[in-house]
Coordinates of C-alpha atoms in Angstrom, one line a residue:
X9 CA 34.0 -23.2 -2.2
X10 CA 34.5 -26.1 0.1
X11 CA 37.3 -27.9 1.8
X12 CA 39.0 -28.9 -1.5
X13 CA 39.0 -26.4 -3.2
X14 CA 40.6 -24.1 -0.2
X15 CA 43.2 -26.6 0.0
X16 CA 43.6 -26.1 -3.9
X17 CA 43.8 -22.5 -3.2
X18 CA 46.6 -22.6 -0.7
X19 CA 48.7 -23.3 -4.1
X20 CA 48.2 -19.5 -5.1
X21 CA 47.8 -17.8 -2.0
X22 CA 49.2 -17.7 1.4
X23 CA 47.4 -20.4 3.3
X24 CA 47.1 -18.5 6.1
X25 CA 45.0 -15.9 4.4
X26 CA 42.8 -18.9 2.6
X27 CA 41.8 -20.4 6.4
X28 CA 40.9 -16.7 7.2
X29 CA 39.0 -16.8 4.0
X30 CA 37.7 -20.0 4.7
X31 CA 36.6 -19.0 8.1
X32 CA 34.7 -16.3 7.1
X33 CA 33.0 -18.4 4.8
X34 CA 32.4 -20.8 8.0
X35 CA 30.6 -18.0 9.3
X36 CA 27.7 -17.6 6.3
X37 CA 27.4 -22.1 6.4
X38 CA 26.6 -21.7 9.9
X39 CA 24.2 -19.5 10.2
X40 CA 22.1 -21.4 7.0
X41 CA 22.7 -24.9 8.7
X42 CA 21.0 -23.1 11.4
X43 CA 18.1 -22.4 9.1
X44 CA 18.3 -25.6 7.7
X45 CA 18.1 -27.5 11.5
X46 CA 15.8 -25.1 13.2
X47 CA 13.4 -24.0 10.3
X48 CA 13.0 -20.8 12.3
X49 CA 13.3 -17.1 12.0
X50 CA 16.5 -16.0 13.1
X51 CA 16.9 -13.7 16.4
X52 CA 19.5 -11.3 14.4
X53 CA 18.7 -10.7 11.3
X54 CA 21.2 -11.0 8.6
X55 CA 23.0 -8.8 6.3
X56 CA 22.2 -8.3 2.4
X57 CA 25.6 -10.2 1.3
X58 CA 24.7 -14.0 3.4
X59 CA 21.0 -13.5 2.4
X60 CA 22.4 -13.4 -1.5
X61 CA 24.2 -16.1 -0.8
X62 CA 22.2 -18.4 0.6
X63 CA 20.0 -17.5 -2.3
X64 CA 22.3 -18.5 -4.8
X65 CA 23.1 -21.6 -3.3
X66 CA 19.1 -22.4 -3.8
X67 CA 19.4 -21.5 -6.9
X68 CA 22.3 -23.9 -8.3
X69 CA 20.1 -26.7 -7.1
X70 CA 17.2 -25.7 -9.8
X71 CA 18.2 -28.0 -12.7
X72 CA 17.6 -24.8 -15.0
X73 CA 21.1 -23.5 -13.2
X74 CA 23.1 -27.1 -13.9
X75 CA 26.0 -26.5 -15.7
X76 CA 25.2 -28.8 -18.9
X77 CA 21.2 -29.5 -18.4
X78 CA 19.4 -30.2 -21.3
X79 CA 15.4 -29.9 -20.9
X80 CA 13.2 -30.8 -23.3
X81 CA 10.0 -30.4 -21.9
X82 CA 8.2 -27.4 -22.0
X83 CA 8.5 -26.0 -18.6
X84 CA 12.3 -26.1 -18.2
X85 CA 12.7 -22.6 -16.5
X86 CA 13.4 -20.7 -19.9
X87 CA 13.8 -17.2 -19.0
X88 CA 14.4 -14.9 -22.1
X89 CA 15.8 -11.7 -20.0
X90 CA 18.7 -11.6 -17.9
X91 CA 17.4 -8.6 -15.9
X92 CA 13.8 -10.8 -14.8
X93 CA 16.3 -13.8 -14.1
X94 CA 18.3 -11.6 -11.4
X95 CA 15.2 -9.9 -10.4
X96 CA 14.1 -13.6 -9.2
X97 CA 17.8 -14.5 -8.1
X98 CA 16.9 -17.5 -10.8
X99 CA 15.1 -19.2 -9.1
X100 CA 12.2 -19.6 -12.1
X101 CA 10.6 -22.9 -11.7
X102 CA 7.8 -21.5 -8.7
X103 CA 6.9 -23.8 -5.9
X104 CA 4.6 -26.9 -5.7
X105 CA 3.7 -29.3 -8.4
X106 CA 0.3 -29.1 -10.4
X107 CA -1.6 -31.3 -7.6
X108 CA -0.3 -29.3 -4.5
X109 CA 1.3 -26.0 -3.8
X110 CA 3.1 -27.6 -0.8
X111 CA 5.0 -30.4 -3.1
X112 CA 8.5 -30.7 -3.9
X113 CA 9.9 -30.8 -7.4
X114 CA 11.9 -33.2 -8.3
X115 CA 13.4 -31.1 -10.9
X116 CA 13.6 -27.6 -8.4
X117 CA 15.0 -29.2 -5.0
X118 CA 16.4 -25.4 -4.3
X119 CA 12.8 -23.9 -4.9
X120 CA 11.0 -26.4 -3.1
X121 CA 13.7 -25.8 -0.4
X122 CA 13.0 -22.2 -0.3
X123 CA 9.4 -22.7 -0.2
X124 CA 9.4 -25.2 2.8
X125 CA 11.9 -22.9 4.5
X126 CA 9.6 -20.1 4.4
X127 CA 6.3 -21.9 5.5
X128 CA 8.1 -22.9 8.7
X129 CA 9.8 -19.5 9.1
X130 CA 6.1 -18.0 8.4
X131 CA 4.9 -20.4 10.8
X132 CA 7.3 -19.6 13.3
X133 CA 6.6 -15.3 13.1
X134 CA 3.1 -16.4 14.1
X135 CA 3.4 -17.9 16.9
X136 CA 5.8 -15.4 18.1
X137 CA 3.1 -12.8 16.9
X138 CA 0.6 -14.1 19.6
X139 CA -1.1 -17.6 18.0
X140 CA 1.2 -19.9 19.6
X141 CA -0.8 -22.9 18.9
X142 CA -0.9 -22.5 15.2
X143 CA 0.3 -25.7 14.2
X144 CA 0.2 -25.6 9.8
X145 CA 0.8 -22.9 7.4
X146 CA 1.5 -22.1 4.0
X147 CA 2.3 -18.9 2.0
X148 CA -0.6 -18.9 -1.6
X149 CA 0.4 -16.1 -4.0
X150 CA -2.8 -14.8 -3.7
X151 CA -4.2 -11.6 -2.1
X152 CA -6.2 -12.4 1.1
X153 CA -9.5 -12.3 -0.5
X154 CA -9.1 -15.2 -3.4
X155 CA -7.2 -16.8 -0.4
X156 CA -10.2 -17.3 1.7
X157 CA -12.4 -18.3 -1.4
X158 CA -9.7 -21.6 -1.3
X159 CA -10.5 -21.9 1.9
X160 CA -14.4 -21.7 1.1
X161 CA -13.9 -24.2 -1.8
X162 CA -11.8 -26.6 0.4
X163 CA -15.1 -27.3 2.7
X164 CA -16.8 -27.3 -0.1
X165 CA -16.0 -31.0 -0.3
X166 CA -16.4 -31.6 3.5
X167 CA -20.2 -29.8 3.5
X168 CA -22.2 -30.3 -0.4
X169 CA -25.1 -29.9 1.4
X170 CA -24.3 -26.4 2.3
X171 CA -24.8 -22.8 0.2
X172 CA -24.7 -20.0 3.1
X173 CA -22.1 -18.3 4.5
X174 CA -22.7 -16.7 7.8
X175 CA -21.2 -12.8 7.9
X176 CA -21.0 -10.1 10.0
X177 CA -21.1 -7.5 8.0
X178 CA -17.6 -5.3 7.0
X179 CA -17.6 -3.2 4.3
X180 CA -14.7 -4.2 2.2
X181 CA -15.1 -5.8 -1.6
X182 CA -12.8 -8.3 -1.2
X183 CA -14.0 -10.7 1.5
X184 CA -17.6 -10.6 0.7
X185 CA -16.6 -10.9 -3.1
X186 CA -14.2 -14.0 -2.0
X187 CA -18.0 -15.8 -1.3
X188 CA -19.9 -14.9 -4.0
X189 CA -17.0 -15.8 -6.5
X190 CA -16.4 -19.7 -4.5
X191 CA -20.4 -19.9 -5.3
X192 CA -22.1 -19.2 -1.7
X193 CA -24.8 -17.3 -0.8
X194 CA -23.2 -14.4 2.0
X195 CA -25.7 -14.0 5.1
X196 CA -25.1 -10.9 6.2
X197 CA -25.5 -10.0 9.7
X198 CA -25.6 -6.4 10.7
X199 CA -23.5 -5.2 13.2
X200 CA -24.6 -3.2 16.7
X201 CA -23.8 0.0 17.9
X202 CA -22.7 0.1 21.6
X203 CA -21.5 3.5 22.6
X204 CA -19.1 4.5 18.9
X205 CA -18.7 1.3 18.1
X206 CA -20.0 -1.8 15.6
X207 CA -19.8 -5.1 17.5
X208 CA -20.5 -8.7 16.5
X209 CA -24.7 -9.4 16.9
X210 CA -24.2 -12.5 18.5
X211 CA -27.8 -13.3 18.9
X212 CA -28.6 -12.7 15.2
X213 CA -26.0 -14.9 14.3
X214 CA -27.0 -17.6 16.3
X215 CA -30.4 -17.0 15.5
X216 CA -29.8 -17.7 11.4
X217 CA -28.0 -20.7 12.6
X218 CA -31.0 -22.4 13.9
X219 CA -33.2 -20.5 11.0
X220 CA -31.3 -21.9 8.3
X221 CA -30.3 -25.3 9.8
X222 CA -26.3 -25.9 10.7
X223 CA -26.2 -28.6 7.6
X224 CA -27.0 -26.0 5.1
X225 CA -24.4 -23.6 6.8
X226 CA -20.7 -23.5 4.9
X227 CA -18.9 -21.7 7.8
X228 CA -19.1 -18.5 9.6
X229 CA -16.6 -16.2 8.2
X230 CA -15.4 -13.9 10.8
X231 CA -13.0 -10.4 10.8
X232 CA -10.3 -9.7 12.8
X233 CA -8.4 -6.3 11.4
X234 CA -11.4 -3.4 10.3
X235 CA -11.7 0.5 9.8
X236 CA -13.1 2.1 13.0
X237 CA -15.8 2.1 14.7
X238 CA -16.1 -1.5 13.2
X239 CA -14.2 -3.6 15.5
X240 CA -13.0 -6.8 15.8
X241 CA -15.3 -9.3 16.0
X242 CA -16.5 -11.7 19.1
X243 CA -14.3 -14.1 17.9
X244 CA -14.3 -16.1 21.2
X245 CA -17.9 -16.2 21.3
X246 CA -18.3 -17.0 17.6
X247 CA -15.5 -19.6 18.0
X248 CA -17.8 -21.5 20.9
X249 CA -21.3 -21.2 18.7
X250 CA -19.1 -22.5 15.9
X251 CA -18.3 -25.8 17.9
X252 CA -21.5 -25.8 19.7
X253 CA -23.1 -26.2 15.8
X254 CA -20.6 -28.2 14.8
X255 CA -20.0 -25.4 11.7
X256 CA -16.3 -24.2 10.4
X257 CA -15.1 -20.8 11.6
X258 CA -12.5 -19.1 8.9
X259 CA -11.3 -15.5 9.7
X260 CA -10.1 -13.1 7.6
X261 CA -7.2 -11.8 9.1
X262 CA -5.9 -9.3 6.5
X263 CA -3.6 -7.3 8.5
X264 CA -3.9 -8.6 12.1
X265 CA -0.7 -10.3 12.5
X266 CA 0.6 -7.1 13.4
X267 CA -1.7 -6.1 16.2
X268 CA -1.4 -8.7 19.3
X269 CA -4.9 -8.2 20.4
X270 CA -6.2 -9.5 17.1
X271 CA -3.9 -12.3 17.4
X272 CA -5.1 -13.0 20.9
X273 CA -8.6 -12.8 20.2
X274 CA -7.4 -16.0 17.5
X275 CA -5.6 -17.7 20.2
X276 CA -8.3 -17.6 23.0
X277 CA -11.2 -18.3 19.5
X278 CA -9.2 -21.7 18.9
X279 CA -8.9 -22.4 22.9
X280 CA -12.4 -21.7 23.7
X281 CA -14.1 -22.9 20.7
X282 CA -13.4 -23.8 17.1
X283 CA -11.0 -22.0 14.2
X284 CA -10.4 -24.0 11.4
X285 CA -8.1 -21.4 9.5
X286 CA -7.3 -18.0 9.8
X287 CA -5.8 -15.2 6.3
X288 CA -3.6 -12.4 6.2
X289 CA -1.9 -10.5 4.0
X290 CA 1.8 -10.6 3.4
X291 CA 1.9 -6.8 2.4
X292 CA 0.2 -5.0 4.9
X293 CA 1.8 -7.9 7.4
X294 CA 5.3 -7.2 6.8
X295 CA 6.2 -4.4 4.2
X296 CA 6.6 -6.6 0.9
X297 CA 4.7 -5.9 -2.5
X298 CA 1.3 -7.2 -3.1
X299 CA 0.2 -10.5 -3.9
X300 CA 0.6 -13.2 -1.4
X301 CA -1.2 -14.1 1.5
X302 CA -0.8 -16.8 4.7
X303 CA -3.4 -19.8 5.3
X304 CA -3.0 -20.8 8.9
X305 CA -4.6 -23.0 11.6
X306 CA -4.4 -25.8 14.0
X307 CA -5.1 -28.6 11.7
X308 CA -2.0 -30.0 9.6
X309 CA -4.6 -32.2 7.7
X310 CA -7.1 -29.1 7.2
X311 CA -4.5 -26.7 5.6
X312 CA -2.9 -29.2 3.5
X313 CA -6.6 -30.1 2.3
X314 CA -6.5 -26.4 0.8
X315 CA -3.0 -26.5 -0.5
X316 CA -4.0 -29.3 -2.3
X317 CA -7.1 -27.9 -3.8
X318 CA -4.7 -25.1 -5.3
X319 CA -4.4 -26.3 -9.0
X320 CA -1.3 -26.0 -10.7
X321 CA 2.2 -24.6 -9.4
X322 CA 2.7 -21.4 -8.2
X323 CA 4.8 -18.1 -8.6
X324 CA 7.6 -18.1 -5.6
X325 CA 7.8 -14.4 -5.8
X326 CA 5.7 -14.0 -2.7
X327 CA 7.9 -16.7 -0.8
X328 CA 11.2 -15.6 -1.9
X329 CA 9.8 -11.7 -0.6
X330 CA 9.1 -12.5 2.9
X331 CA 11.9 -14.8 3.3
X332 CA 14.1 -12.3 2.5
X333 CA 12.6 -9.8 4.7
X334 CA 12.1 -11.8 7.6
X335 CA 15.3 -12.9 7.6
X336 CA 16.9 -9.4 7.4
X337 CA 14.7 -8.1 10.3
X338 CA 14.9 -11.5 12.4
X339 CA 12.6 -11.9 15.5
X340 CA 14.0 -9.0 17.1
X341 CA 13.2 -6.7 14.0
X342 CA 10.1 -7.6 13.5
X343 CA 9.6 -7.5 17.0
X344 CA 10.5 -3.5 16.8
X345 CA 8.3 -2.8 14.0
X346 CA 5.7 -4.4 16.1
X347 CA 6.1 -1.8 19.2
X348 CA 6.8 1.0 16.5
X349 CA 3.4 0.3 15.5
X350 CA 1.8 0.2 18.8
X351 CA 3.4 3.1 20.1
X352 CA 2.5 4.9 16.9
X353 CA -1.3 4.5 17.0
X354 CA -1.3 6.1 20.7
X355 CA 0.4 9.3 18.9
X356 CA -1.5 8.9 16.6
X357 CA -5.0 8.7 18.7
X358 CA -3.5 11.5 21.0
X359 CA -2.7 13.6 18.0
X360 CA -5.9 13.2 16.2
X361 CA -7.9 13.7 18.9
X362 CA -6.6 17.3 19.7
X363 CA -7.4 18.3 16.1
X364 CA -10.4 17.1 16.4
X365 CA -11.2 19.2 19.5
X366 CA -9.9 21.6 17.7
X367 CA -12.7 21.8 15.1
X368 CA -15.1 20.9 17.6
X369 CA -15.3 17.6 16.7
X370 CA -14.0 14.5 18.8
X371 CA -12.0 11.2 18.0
X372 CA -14.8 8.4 18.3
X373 CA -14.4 5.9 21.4
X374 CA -13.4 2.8 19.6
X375 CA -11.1 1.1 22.2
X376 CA -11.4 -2.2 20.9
X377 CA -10.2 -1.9 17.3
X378 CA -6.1 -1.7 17.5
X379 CA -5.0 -0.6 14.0
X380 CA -7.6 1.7 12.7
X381 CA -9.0 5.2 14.6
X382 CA -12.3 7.3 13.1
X383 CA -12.4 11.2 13.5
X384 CA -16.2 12.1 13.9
X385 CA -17.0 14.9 10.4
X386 CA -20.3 16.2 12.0
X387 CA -20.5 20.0 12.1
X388 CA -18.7 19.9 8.5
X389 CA -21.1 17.5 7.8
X390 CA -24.3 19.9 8.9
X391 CA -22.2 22.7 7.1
X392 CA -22.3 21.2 3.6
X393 CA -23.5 17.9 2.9
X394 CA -20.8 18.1 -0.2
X395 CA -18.2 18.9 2.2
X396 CA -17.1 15.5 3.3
X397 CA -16.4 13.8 -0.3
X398 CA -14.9 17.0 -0.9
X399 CA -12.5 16.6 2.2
X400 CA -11.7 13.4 0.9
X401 CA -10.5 14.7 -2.6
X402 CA -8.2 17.2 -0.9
X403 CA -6.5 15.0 1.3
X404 CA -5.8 13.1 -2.2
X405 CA -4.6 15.8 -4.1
X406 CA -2.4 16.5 -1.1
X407 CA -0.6 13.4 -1.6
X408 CA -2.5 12.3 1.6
X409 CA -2.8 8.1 1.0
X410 CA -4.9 5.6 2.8
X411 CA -7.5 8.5 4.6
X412 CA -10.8 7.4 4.4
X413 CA -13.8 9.9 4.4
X414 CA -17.0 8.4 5.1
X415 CA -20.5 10.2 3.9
X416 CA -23.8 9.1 5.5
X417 CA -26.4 7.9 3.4
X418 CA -23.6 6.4 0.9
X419 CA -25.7 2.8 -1.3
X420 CA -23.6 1.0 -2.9
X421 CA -24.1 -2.5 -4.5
X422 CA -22.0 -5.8 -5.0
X423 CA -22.2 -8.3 -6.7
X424 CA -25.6 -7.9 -6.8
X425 CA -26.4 -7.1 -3.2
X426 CA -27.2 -3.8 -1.9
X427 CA -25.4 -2.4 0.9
X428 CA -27.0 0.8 2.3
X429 CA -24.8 3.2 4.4
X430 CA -21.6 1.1 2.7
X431 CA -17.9 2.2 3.9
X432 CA -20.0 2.3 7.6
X433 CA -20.2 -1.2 8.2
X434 CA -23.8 -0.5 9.0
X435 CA -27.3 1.0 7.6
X436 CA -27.2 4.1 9.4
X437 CA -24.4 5.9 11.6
X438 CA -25.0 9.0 14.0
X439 CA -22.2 11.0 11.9
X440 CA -20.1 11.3 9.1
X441 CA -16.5 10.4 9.9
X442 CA -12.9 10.4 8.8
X443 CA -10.3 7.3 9.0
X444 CA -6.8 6.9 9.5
X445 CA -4.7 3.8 10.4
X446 CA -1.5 2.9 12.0
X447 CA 0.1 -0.3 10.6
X448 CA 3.4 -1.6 10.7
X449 CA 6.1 0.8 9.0
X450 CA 4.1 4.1 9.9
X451 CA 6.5 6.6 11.5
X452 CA 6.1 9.7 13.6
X453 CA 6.9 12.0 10.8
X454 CA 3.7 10.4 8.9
X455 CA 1.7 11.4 11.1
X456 CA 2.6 14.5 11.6
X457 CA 2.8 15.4 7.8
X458 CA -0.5 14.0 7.7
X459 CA -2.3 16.1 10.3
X460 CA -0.7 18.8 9.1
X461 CA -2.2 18.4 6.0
X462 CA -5.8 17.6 7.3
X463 CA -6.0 20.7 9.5
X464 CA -5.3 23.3 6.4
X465 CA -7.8 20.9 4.5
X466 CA -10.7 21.5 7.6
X467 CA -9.7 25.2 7.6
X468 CA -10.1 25.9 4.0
X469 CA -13.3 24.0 3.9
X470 CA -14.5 25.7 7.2
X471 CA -13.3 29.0 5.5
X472 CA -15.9 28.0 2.3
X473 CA -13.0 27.9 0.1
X474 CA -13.0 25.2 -3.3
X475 CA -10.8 22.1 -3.5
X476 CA -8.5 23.9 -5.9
X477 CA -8.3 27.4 -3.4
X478 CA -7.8 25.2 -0.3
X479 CA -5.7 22.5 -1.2
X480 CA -3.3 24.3 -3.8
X481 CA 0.4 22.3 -2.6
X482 CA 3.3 23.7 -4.5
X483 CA 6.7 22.1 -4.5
X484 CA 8.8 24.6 -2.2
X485 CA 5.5 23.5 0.5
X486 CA 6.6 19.9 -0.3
X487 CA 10.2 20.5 0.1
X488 CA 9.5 22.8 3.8
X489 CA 7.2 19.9 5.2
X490 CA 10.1 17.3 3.9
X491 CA 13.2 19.3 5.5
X492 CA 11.0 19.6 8.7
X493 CA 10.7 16.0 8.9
X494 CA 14.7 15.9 8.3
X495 CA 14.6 14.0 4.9
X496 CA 16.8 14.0 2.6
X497 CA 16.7 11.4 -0.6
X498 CA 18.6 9.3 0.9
X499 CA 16.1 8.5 3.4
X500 CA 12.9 9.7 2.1
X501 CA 11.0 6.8 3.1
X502 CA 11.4 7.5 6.1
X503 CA 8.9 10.6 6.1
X504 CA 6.4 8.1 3.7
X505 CA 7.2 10.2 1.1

């Protein structure tokens, strides 16, 4: 409706009740102009109905929404179902063009709109988030670890001469599979233990530099966000060897935006030293389903480089999720979560740590790693060497999610390299240990569900029972744990149920 077609409607209806009308429409314009001027996240976020809204209005600017289009090609956003078009608020064409991810369409102007719109939004949630030099991003709708093998292939072209890739060692699939799959040879560097925890070998690293020659030498590829005792990496220090070698740094980010001191630790890496980008994860980042991923860093020419080596356009599902939810939170909402978070992982830490005194075990000292906590498992260990997979089963069957029981002596191989002591971060640990996590969305009543759970599951194994006598959960034990936590369906989730 504009100004027109008000005026058109004061024919049927009282006018004073169309400039009401009218006004209220006002309202919605303003706050996209806003949006439109800015590029950044809102303070408040909005309601449902002006999101919709705004999405439509994207939408009829997609010439697969003109009223009378005729397209004869053969991508001419063609979508057989109704119910996949309003699951995508049709807006079908994707985002970028089939030499650049970051390109407009001619043919798309509201797509391309929503995709630039939620790069700069992205952009701006970073820098609130702790980077605040971060100068170029864009949203790939990849997971973080074929995310940082574009960023691998991008220096590809800057470095042929070069086939390893320096890495401190974290046992996760993804990011070491993310080299082997870009065609570089991973150099793993152990980690070392100081007091409970795995820290950066600085020495080592340095010390392959000079034994493998800084020309030969991709990048170093650096973690932020890890399981306990792994923590963060020296990123400062690996930032300044980086520039002192002249050798790209890329980090793999995967769930730090939410933890400020991983954030800082990128801040004070790009201020001390060299970063060239840095990847996380949209779902673990900020609660929206899986499959997209942020490139950042504090070259404009450097991340376009990698948006351009993206072949082919893209799906916009990823953007169109966390623009959405970014703009229903705003800053301020996403700055609660943020706190929630933190102030959950201290109940957390607080909670598991009396259980684990309990048992006579202890909550490892891991004060660098922000997100993730480890729960040592030695005297069930020394009890049954079964025990601890076992343990790991029953928090499972308990509808216990994201728990992590750690053996000793576990050999796994990938991709055809051995990893000895893998889900440890290291060749040998001094104990068997448990994980648990607090990241963005966790509420009180997970955790309390949760350690509820693990202490019948440490009792029944203490007590010698099986997996099926110990861990038996009927329905009427759901329901009492669920009214406990004050759920009802209505607001389930709440409880992580």
């Amino acid at each position: 409706m504009n100004a027109e077609n008000f005026e058109a409607s004061e024919r049927l209806v009282n006018a004073t009740y169309v400039r009401q009308g009218s006004q209220g429409r006002r309202a919605h314009e303003l706050r996209f102009r806003t949006l439109l001027e800015q590029g950044k996240c809102p303070e408040v976020g909005w309601d449902e109905s002006t999101i919709e809204l705004f999405l439509h209005e994207l939408a009829i600017m997609d010439s697969n929404n003109f009223l009378g289009n005729c397209g004869v090609g053969e991508r001419e956003g063609r979508v057989s179902s109704g119910l996949v078009a309003r699951r995508h608020y049709r807006l079908i064409h994707g985002i970028g063009r089939s030499g650049d991810i970051s390109a407009v369409q001619p043919k798309a102007a509201g797509s391309s709109l929503l995709n630039k719109l939620t790069n700069s939004v992205v952009l701006d949630i970073i820098k609130l988030a702790g980077v605040r030099t971060a100068s170029c991003c864009f949203v790939v709708p990849m997971a973080t670890g074929m995310s940082l093998t574009l960023c691998f292939l991008t220096l590809r072209h800057k470095r042929p001469k070069a086939k390893y890739i320096i890495w401190p060692r974290i046992d996760q699939k993804s990011c070491f599979k993310s080299m082997i799959t870009a065609g570089f040879e991973p150099v793993v560097i152990e980690n070392i233990l100081e007091g409970d925890e795995l820290r950066t070998d600085l020495r080592a690293v340095e010390a392959k530099i000079q034994d493998l020659g800084a020309d030969n030498i991709l990048c170093v590829h650096s973690t932020t966000s890890c399981f306990a005792p792994r923590v963060p990496d020296r990123l400062e220090e690996l930032a300044e060897i980086c520039a002192r070698y002249d050798i790209p740094h890329i980090v793999n980010n995967a769930y730090g935006v939410q933890s400020s001191k991983c954030m800082h630790l990128i801040q004070q890496g790009a201020r001390r030293g060299r970063i060239d980008a840095f990847v996380q994860s949209l779902d673990k980042n900020f609660m929206v389903p899986v499959g997209g991923a942020i490139i950042a860093g504090f070259s404009d020419s450097f991340i376009q480089e990698i948006s351009k080596m993206y072949p082919g356009r893209a799906s916009a599902s990823p953007s169109l999720d966390v623009l959405i939810t970014l703009l229903s939170l705003g800053t301020k909402g996403y700055q609660q979560l943020l706190k929630e978070r933190k102030d959950m992982f201290s109940y957390l830490s607080s909670e598991v740590k009396k259980l684990a005194e309990a048992c006579s075990e202890r909550l490892l000292n891991t004060p660098h790693n922000p997100i993730s906590l480890a729960m040592s498992l030695k005297n069930l260990d020394e009890q049954s060497g079964a025990a601890i997979t076992q343990l790991g089963s029953m928090l499972f069957t308990r509808q216990v999610s994201g728990a992590r029981v750690v053996p000793l002596g576990s050999k796994q191989t990938v991709s055809g390299y051995a990893f000895k002591g893998f889900m440890s971060h290291t060749n040998e640990y001094h104990c068997a240990y448990l994980n648990a996590a607090s990241a963005i969305g966790m509420t009180k009543q997970d955790v309390d569900v949760f350690l509820k759970r693990l202490d019948k599951c440490l009792k029944a194994l203490r007590q010698g029972k099986n997996s099926e006598e110990g861990i038996s959960v009927t329905n009427e034990e759901v329901v009492s744990e669920m009214e406990k936590c004050h759920v009802t369906e209505g607001n389930a989730k709440d409880c992580g149920r």
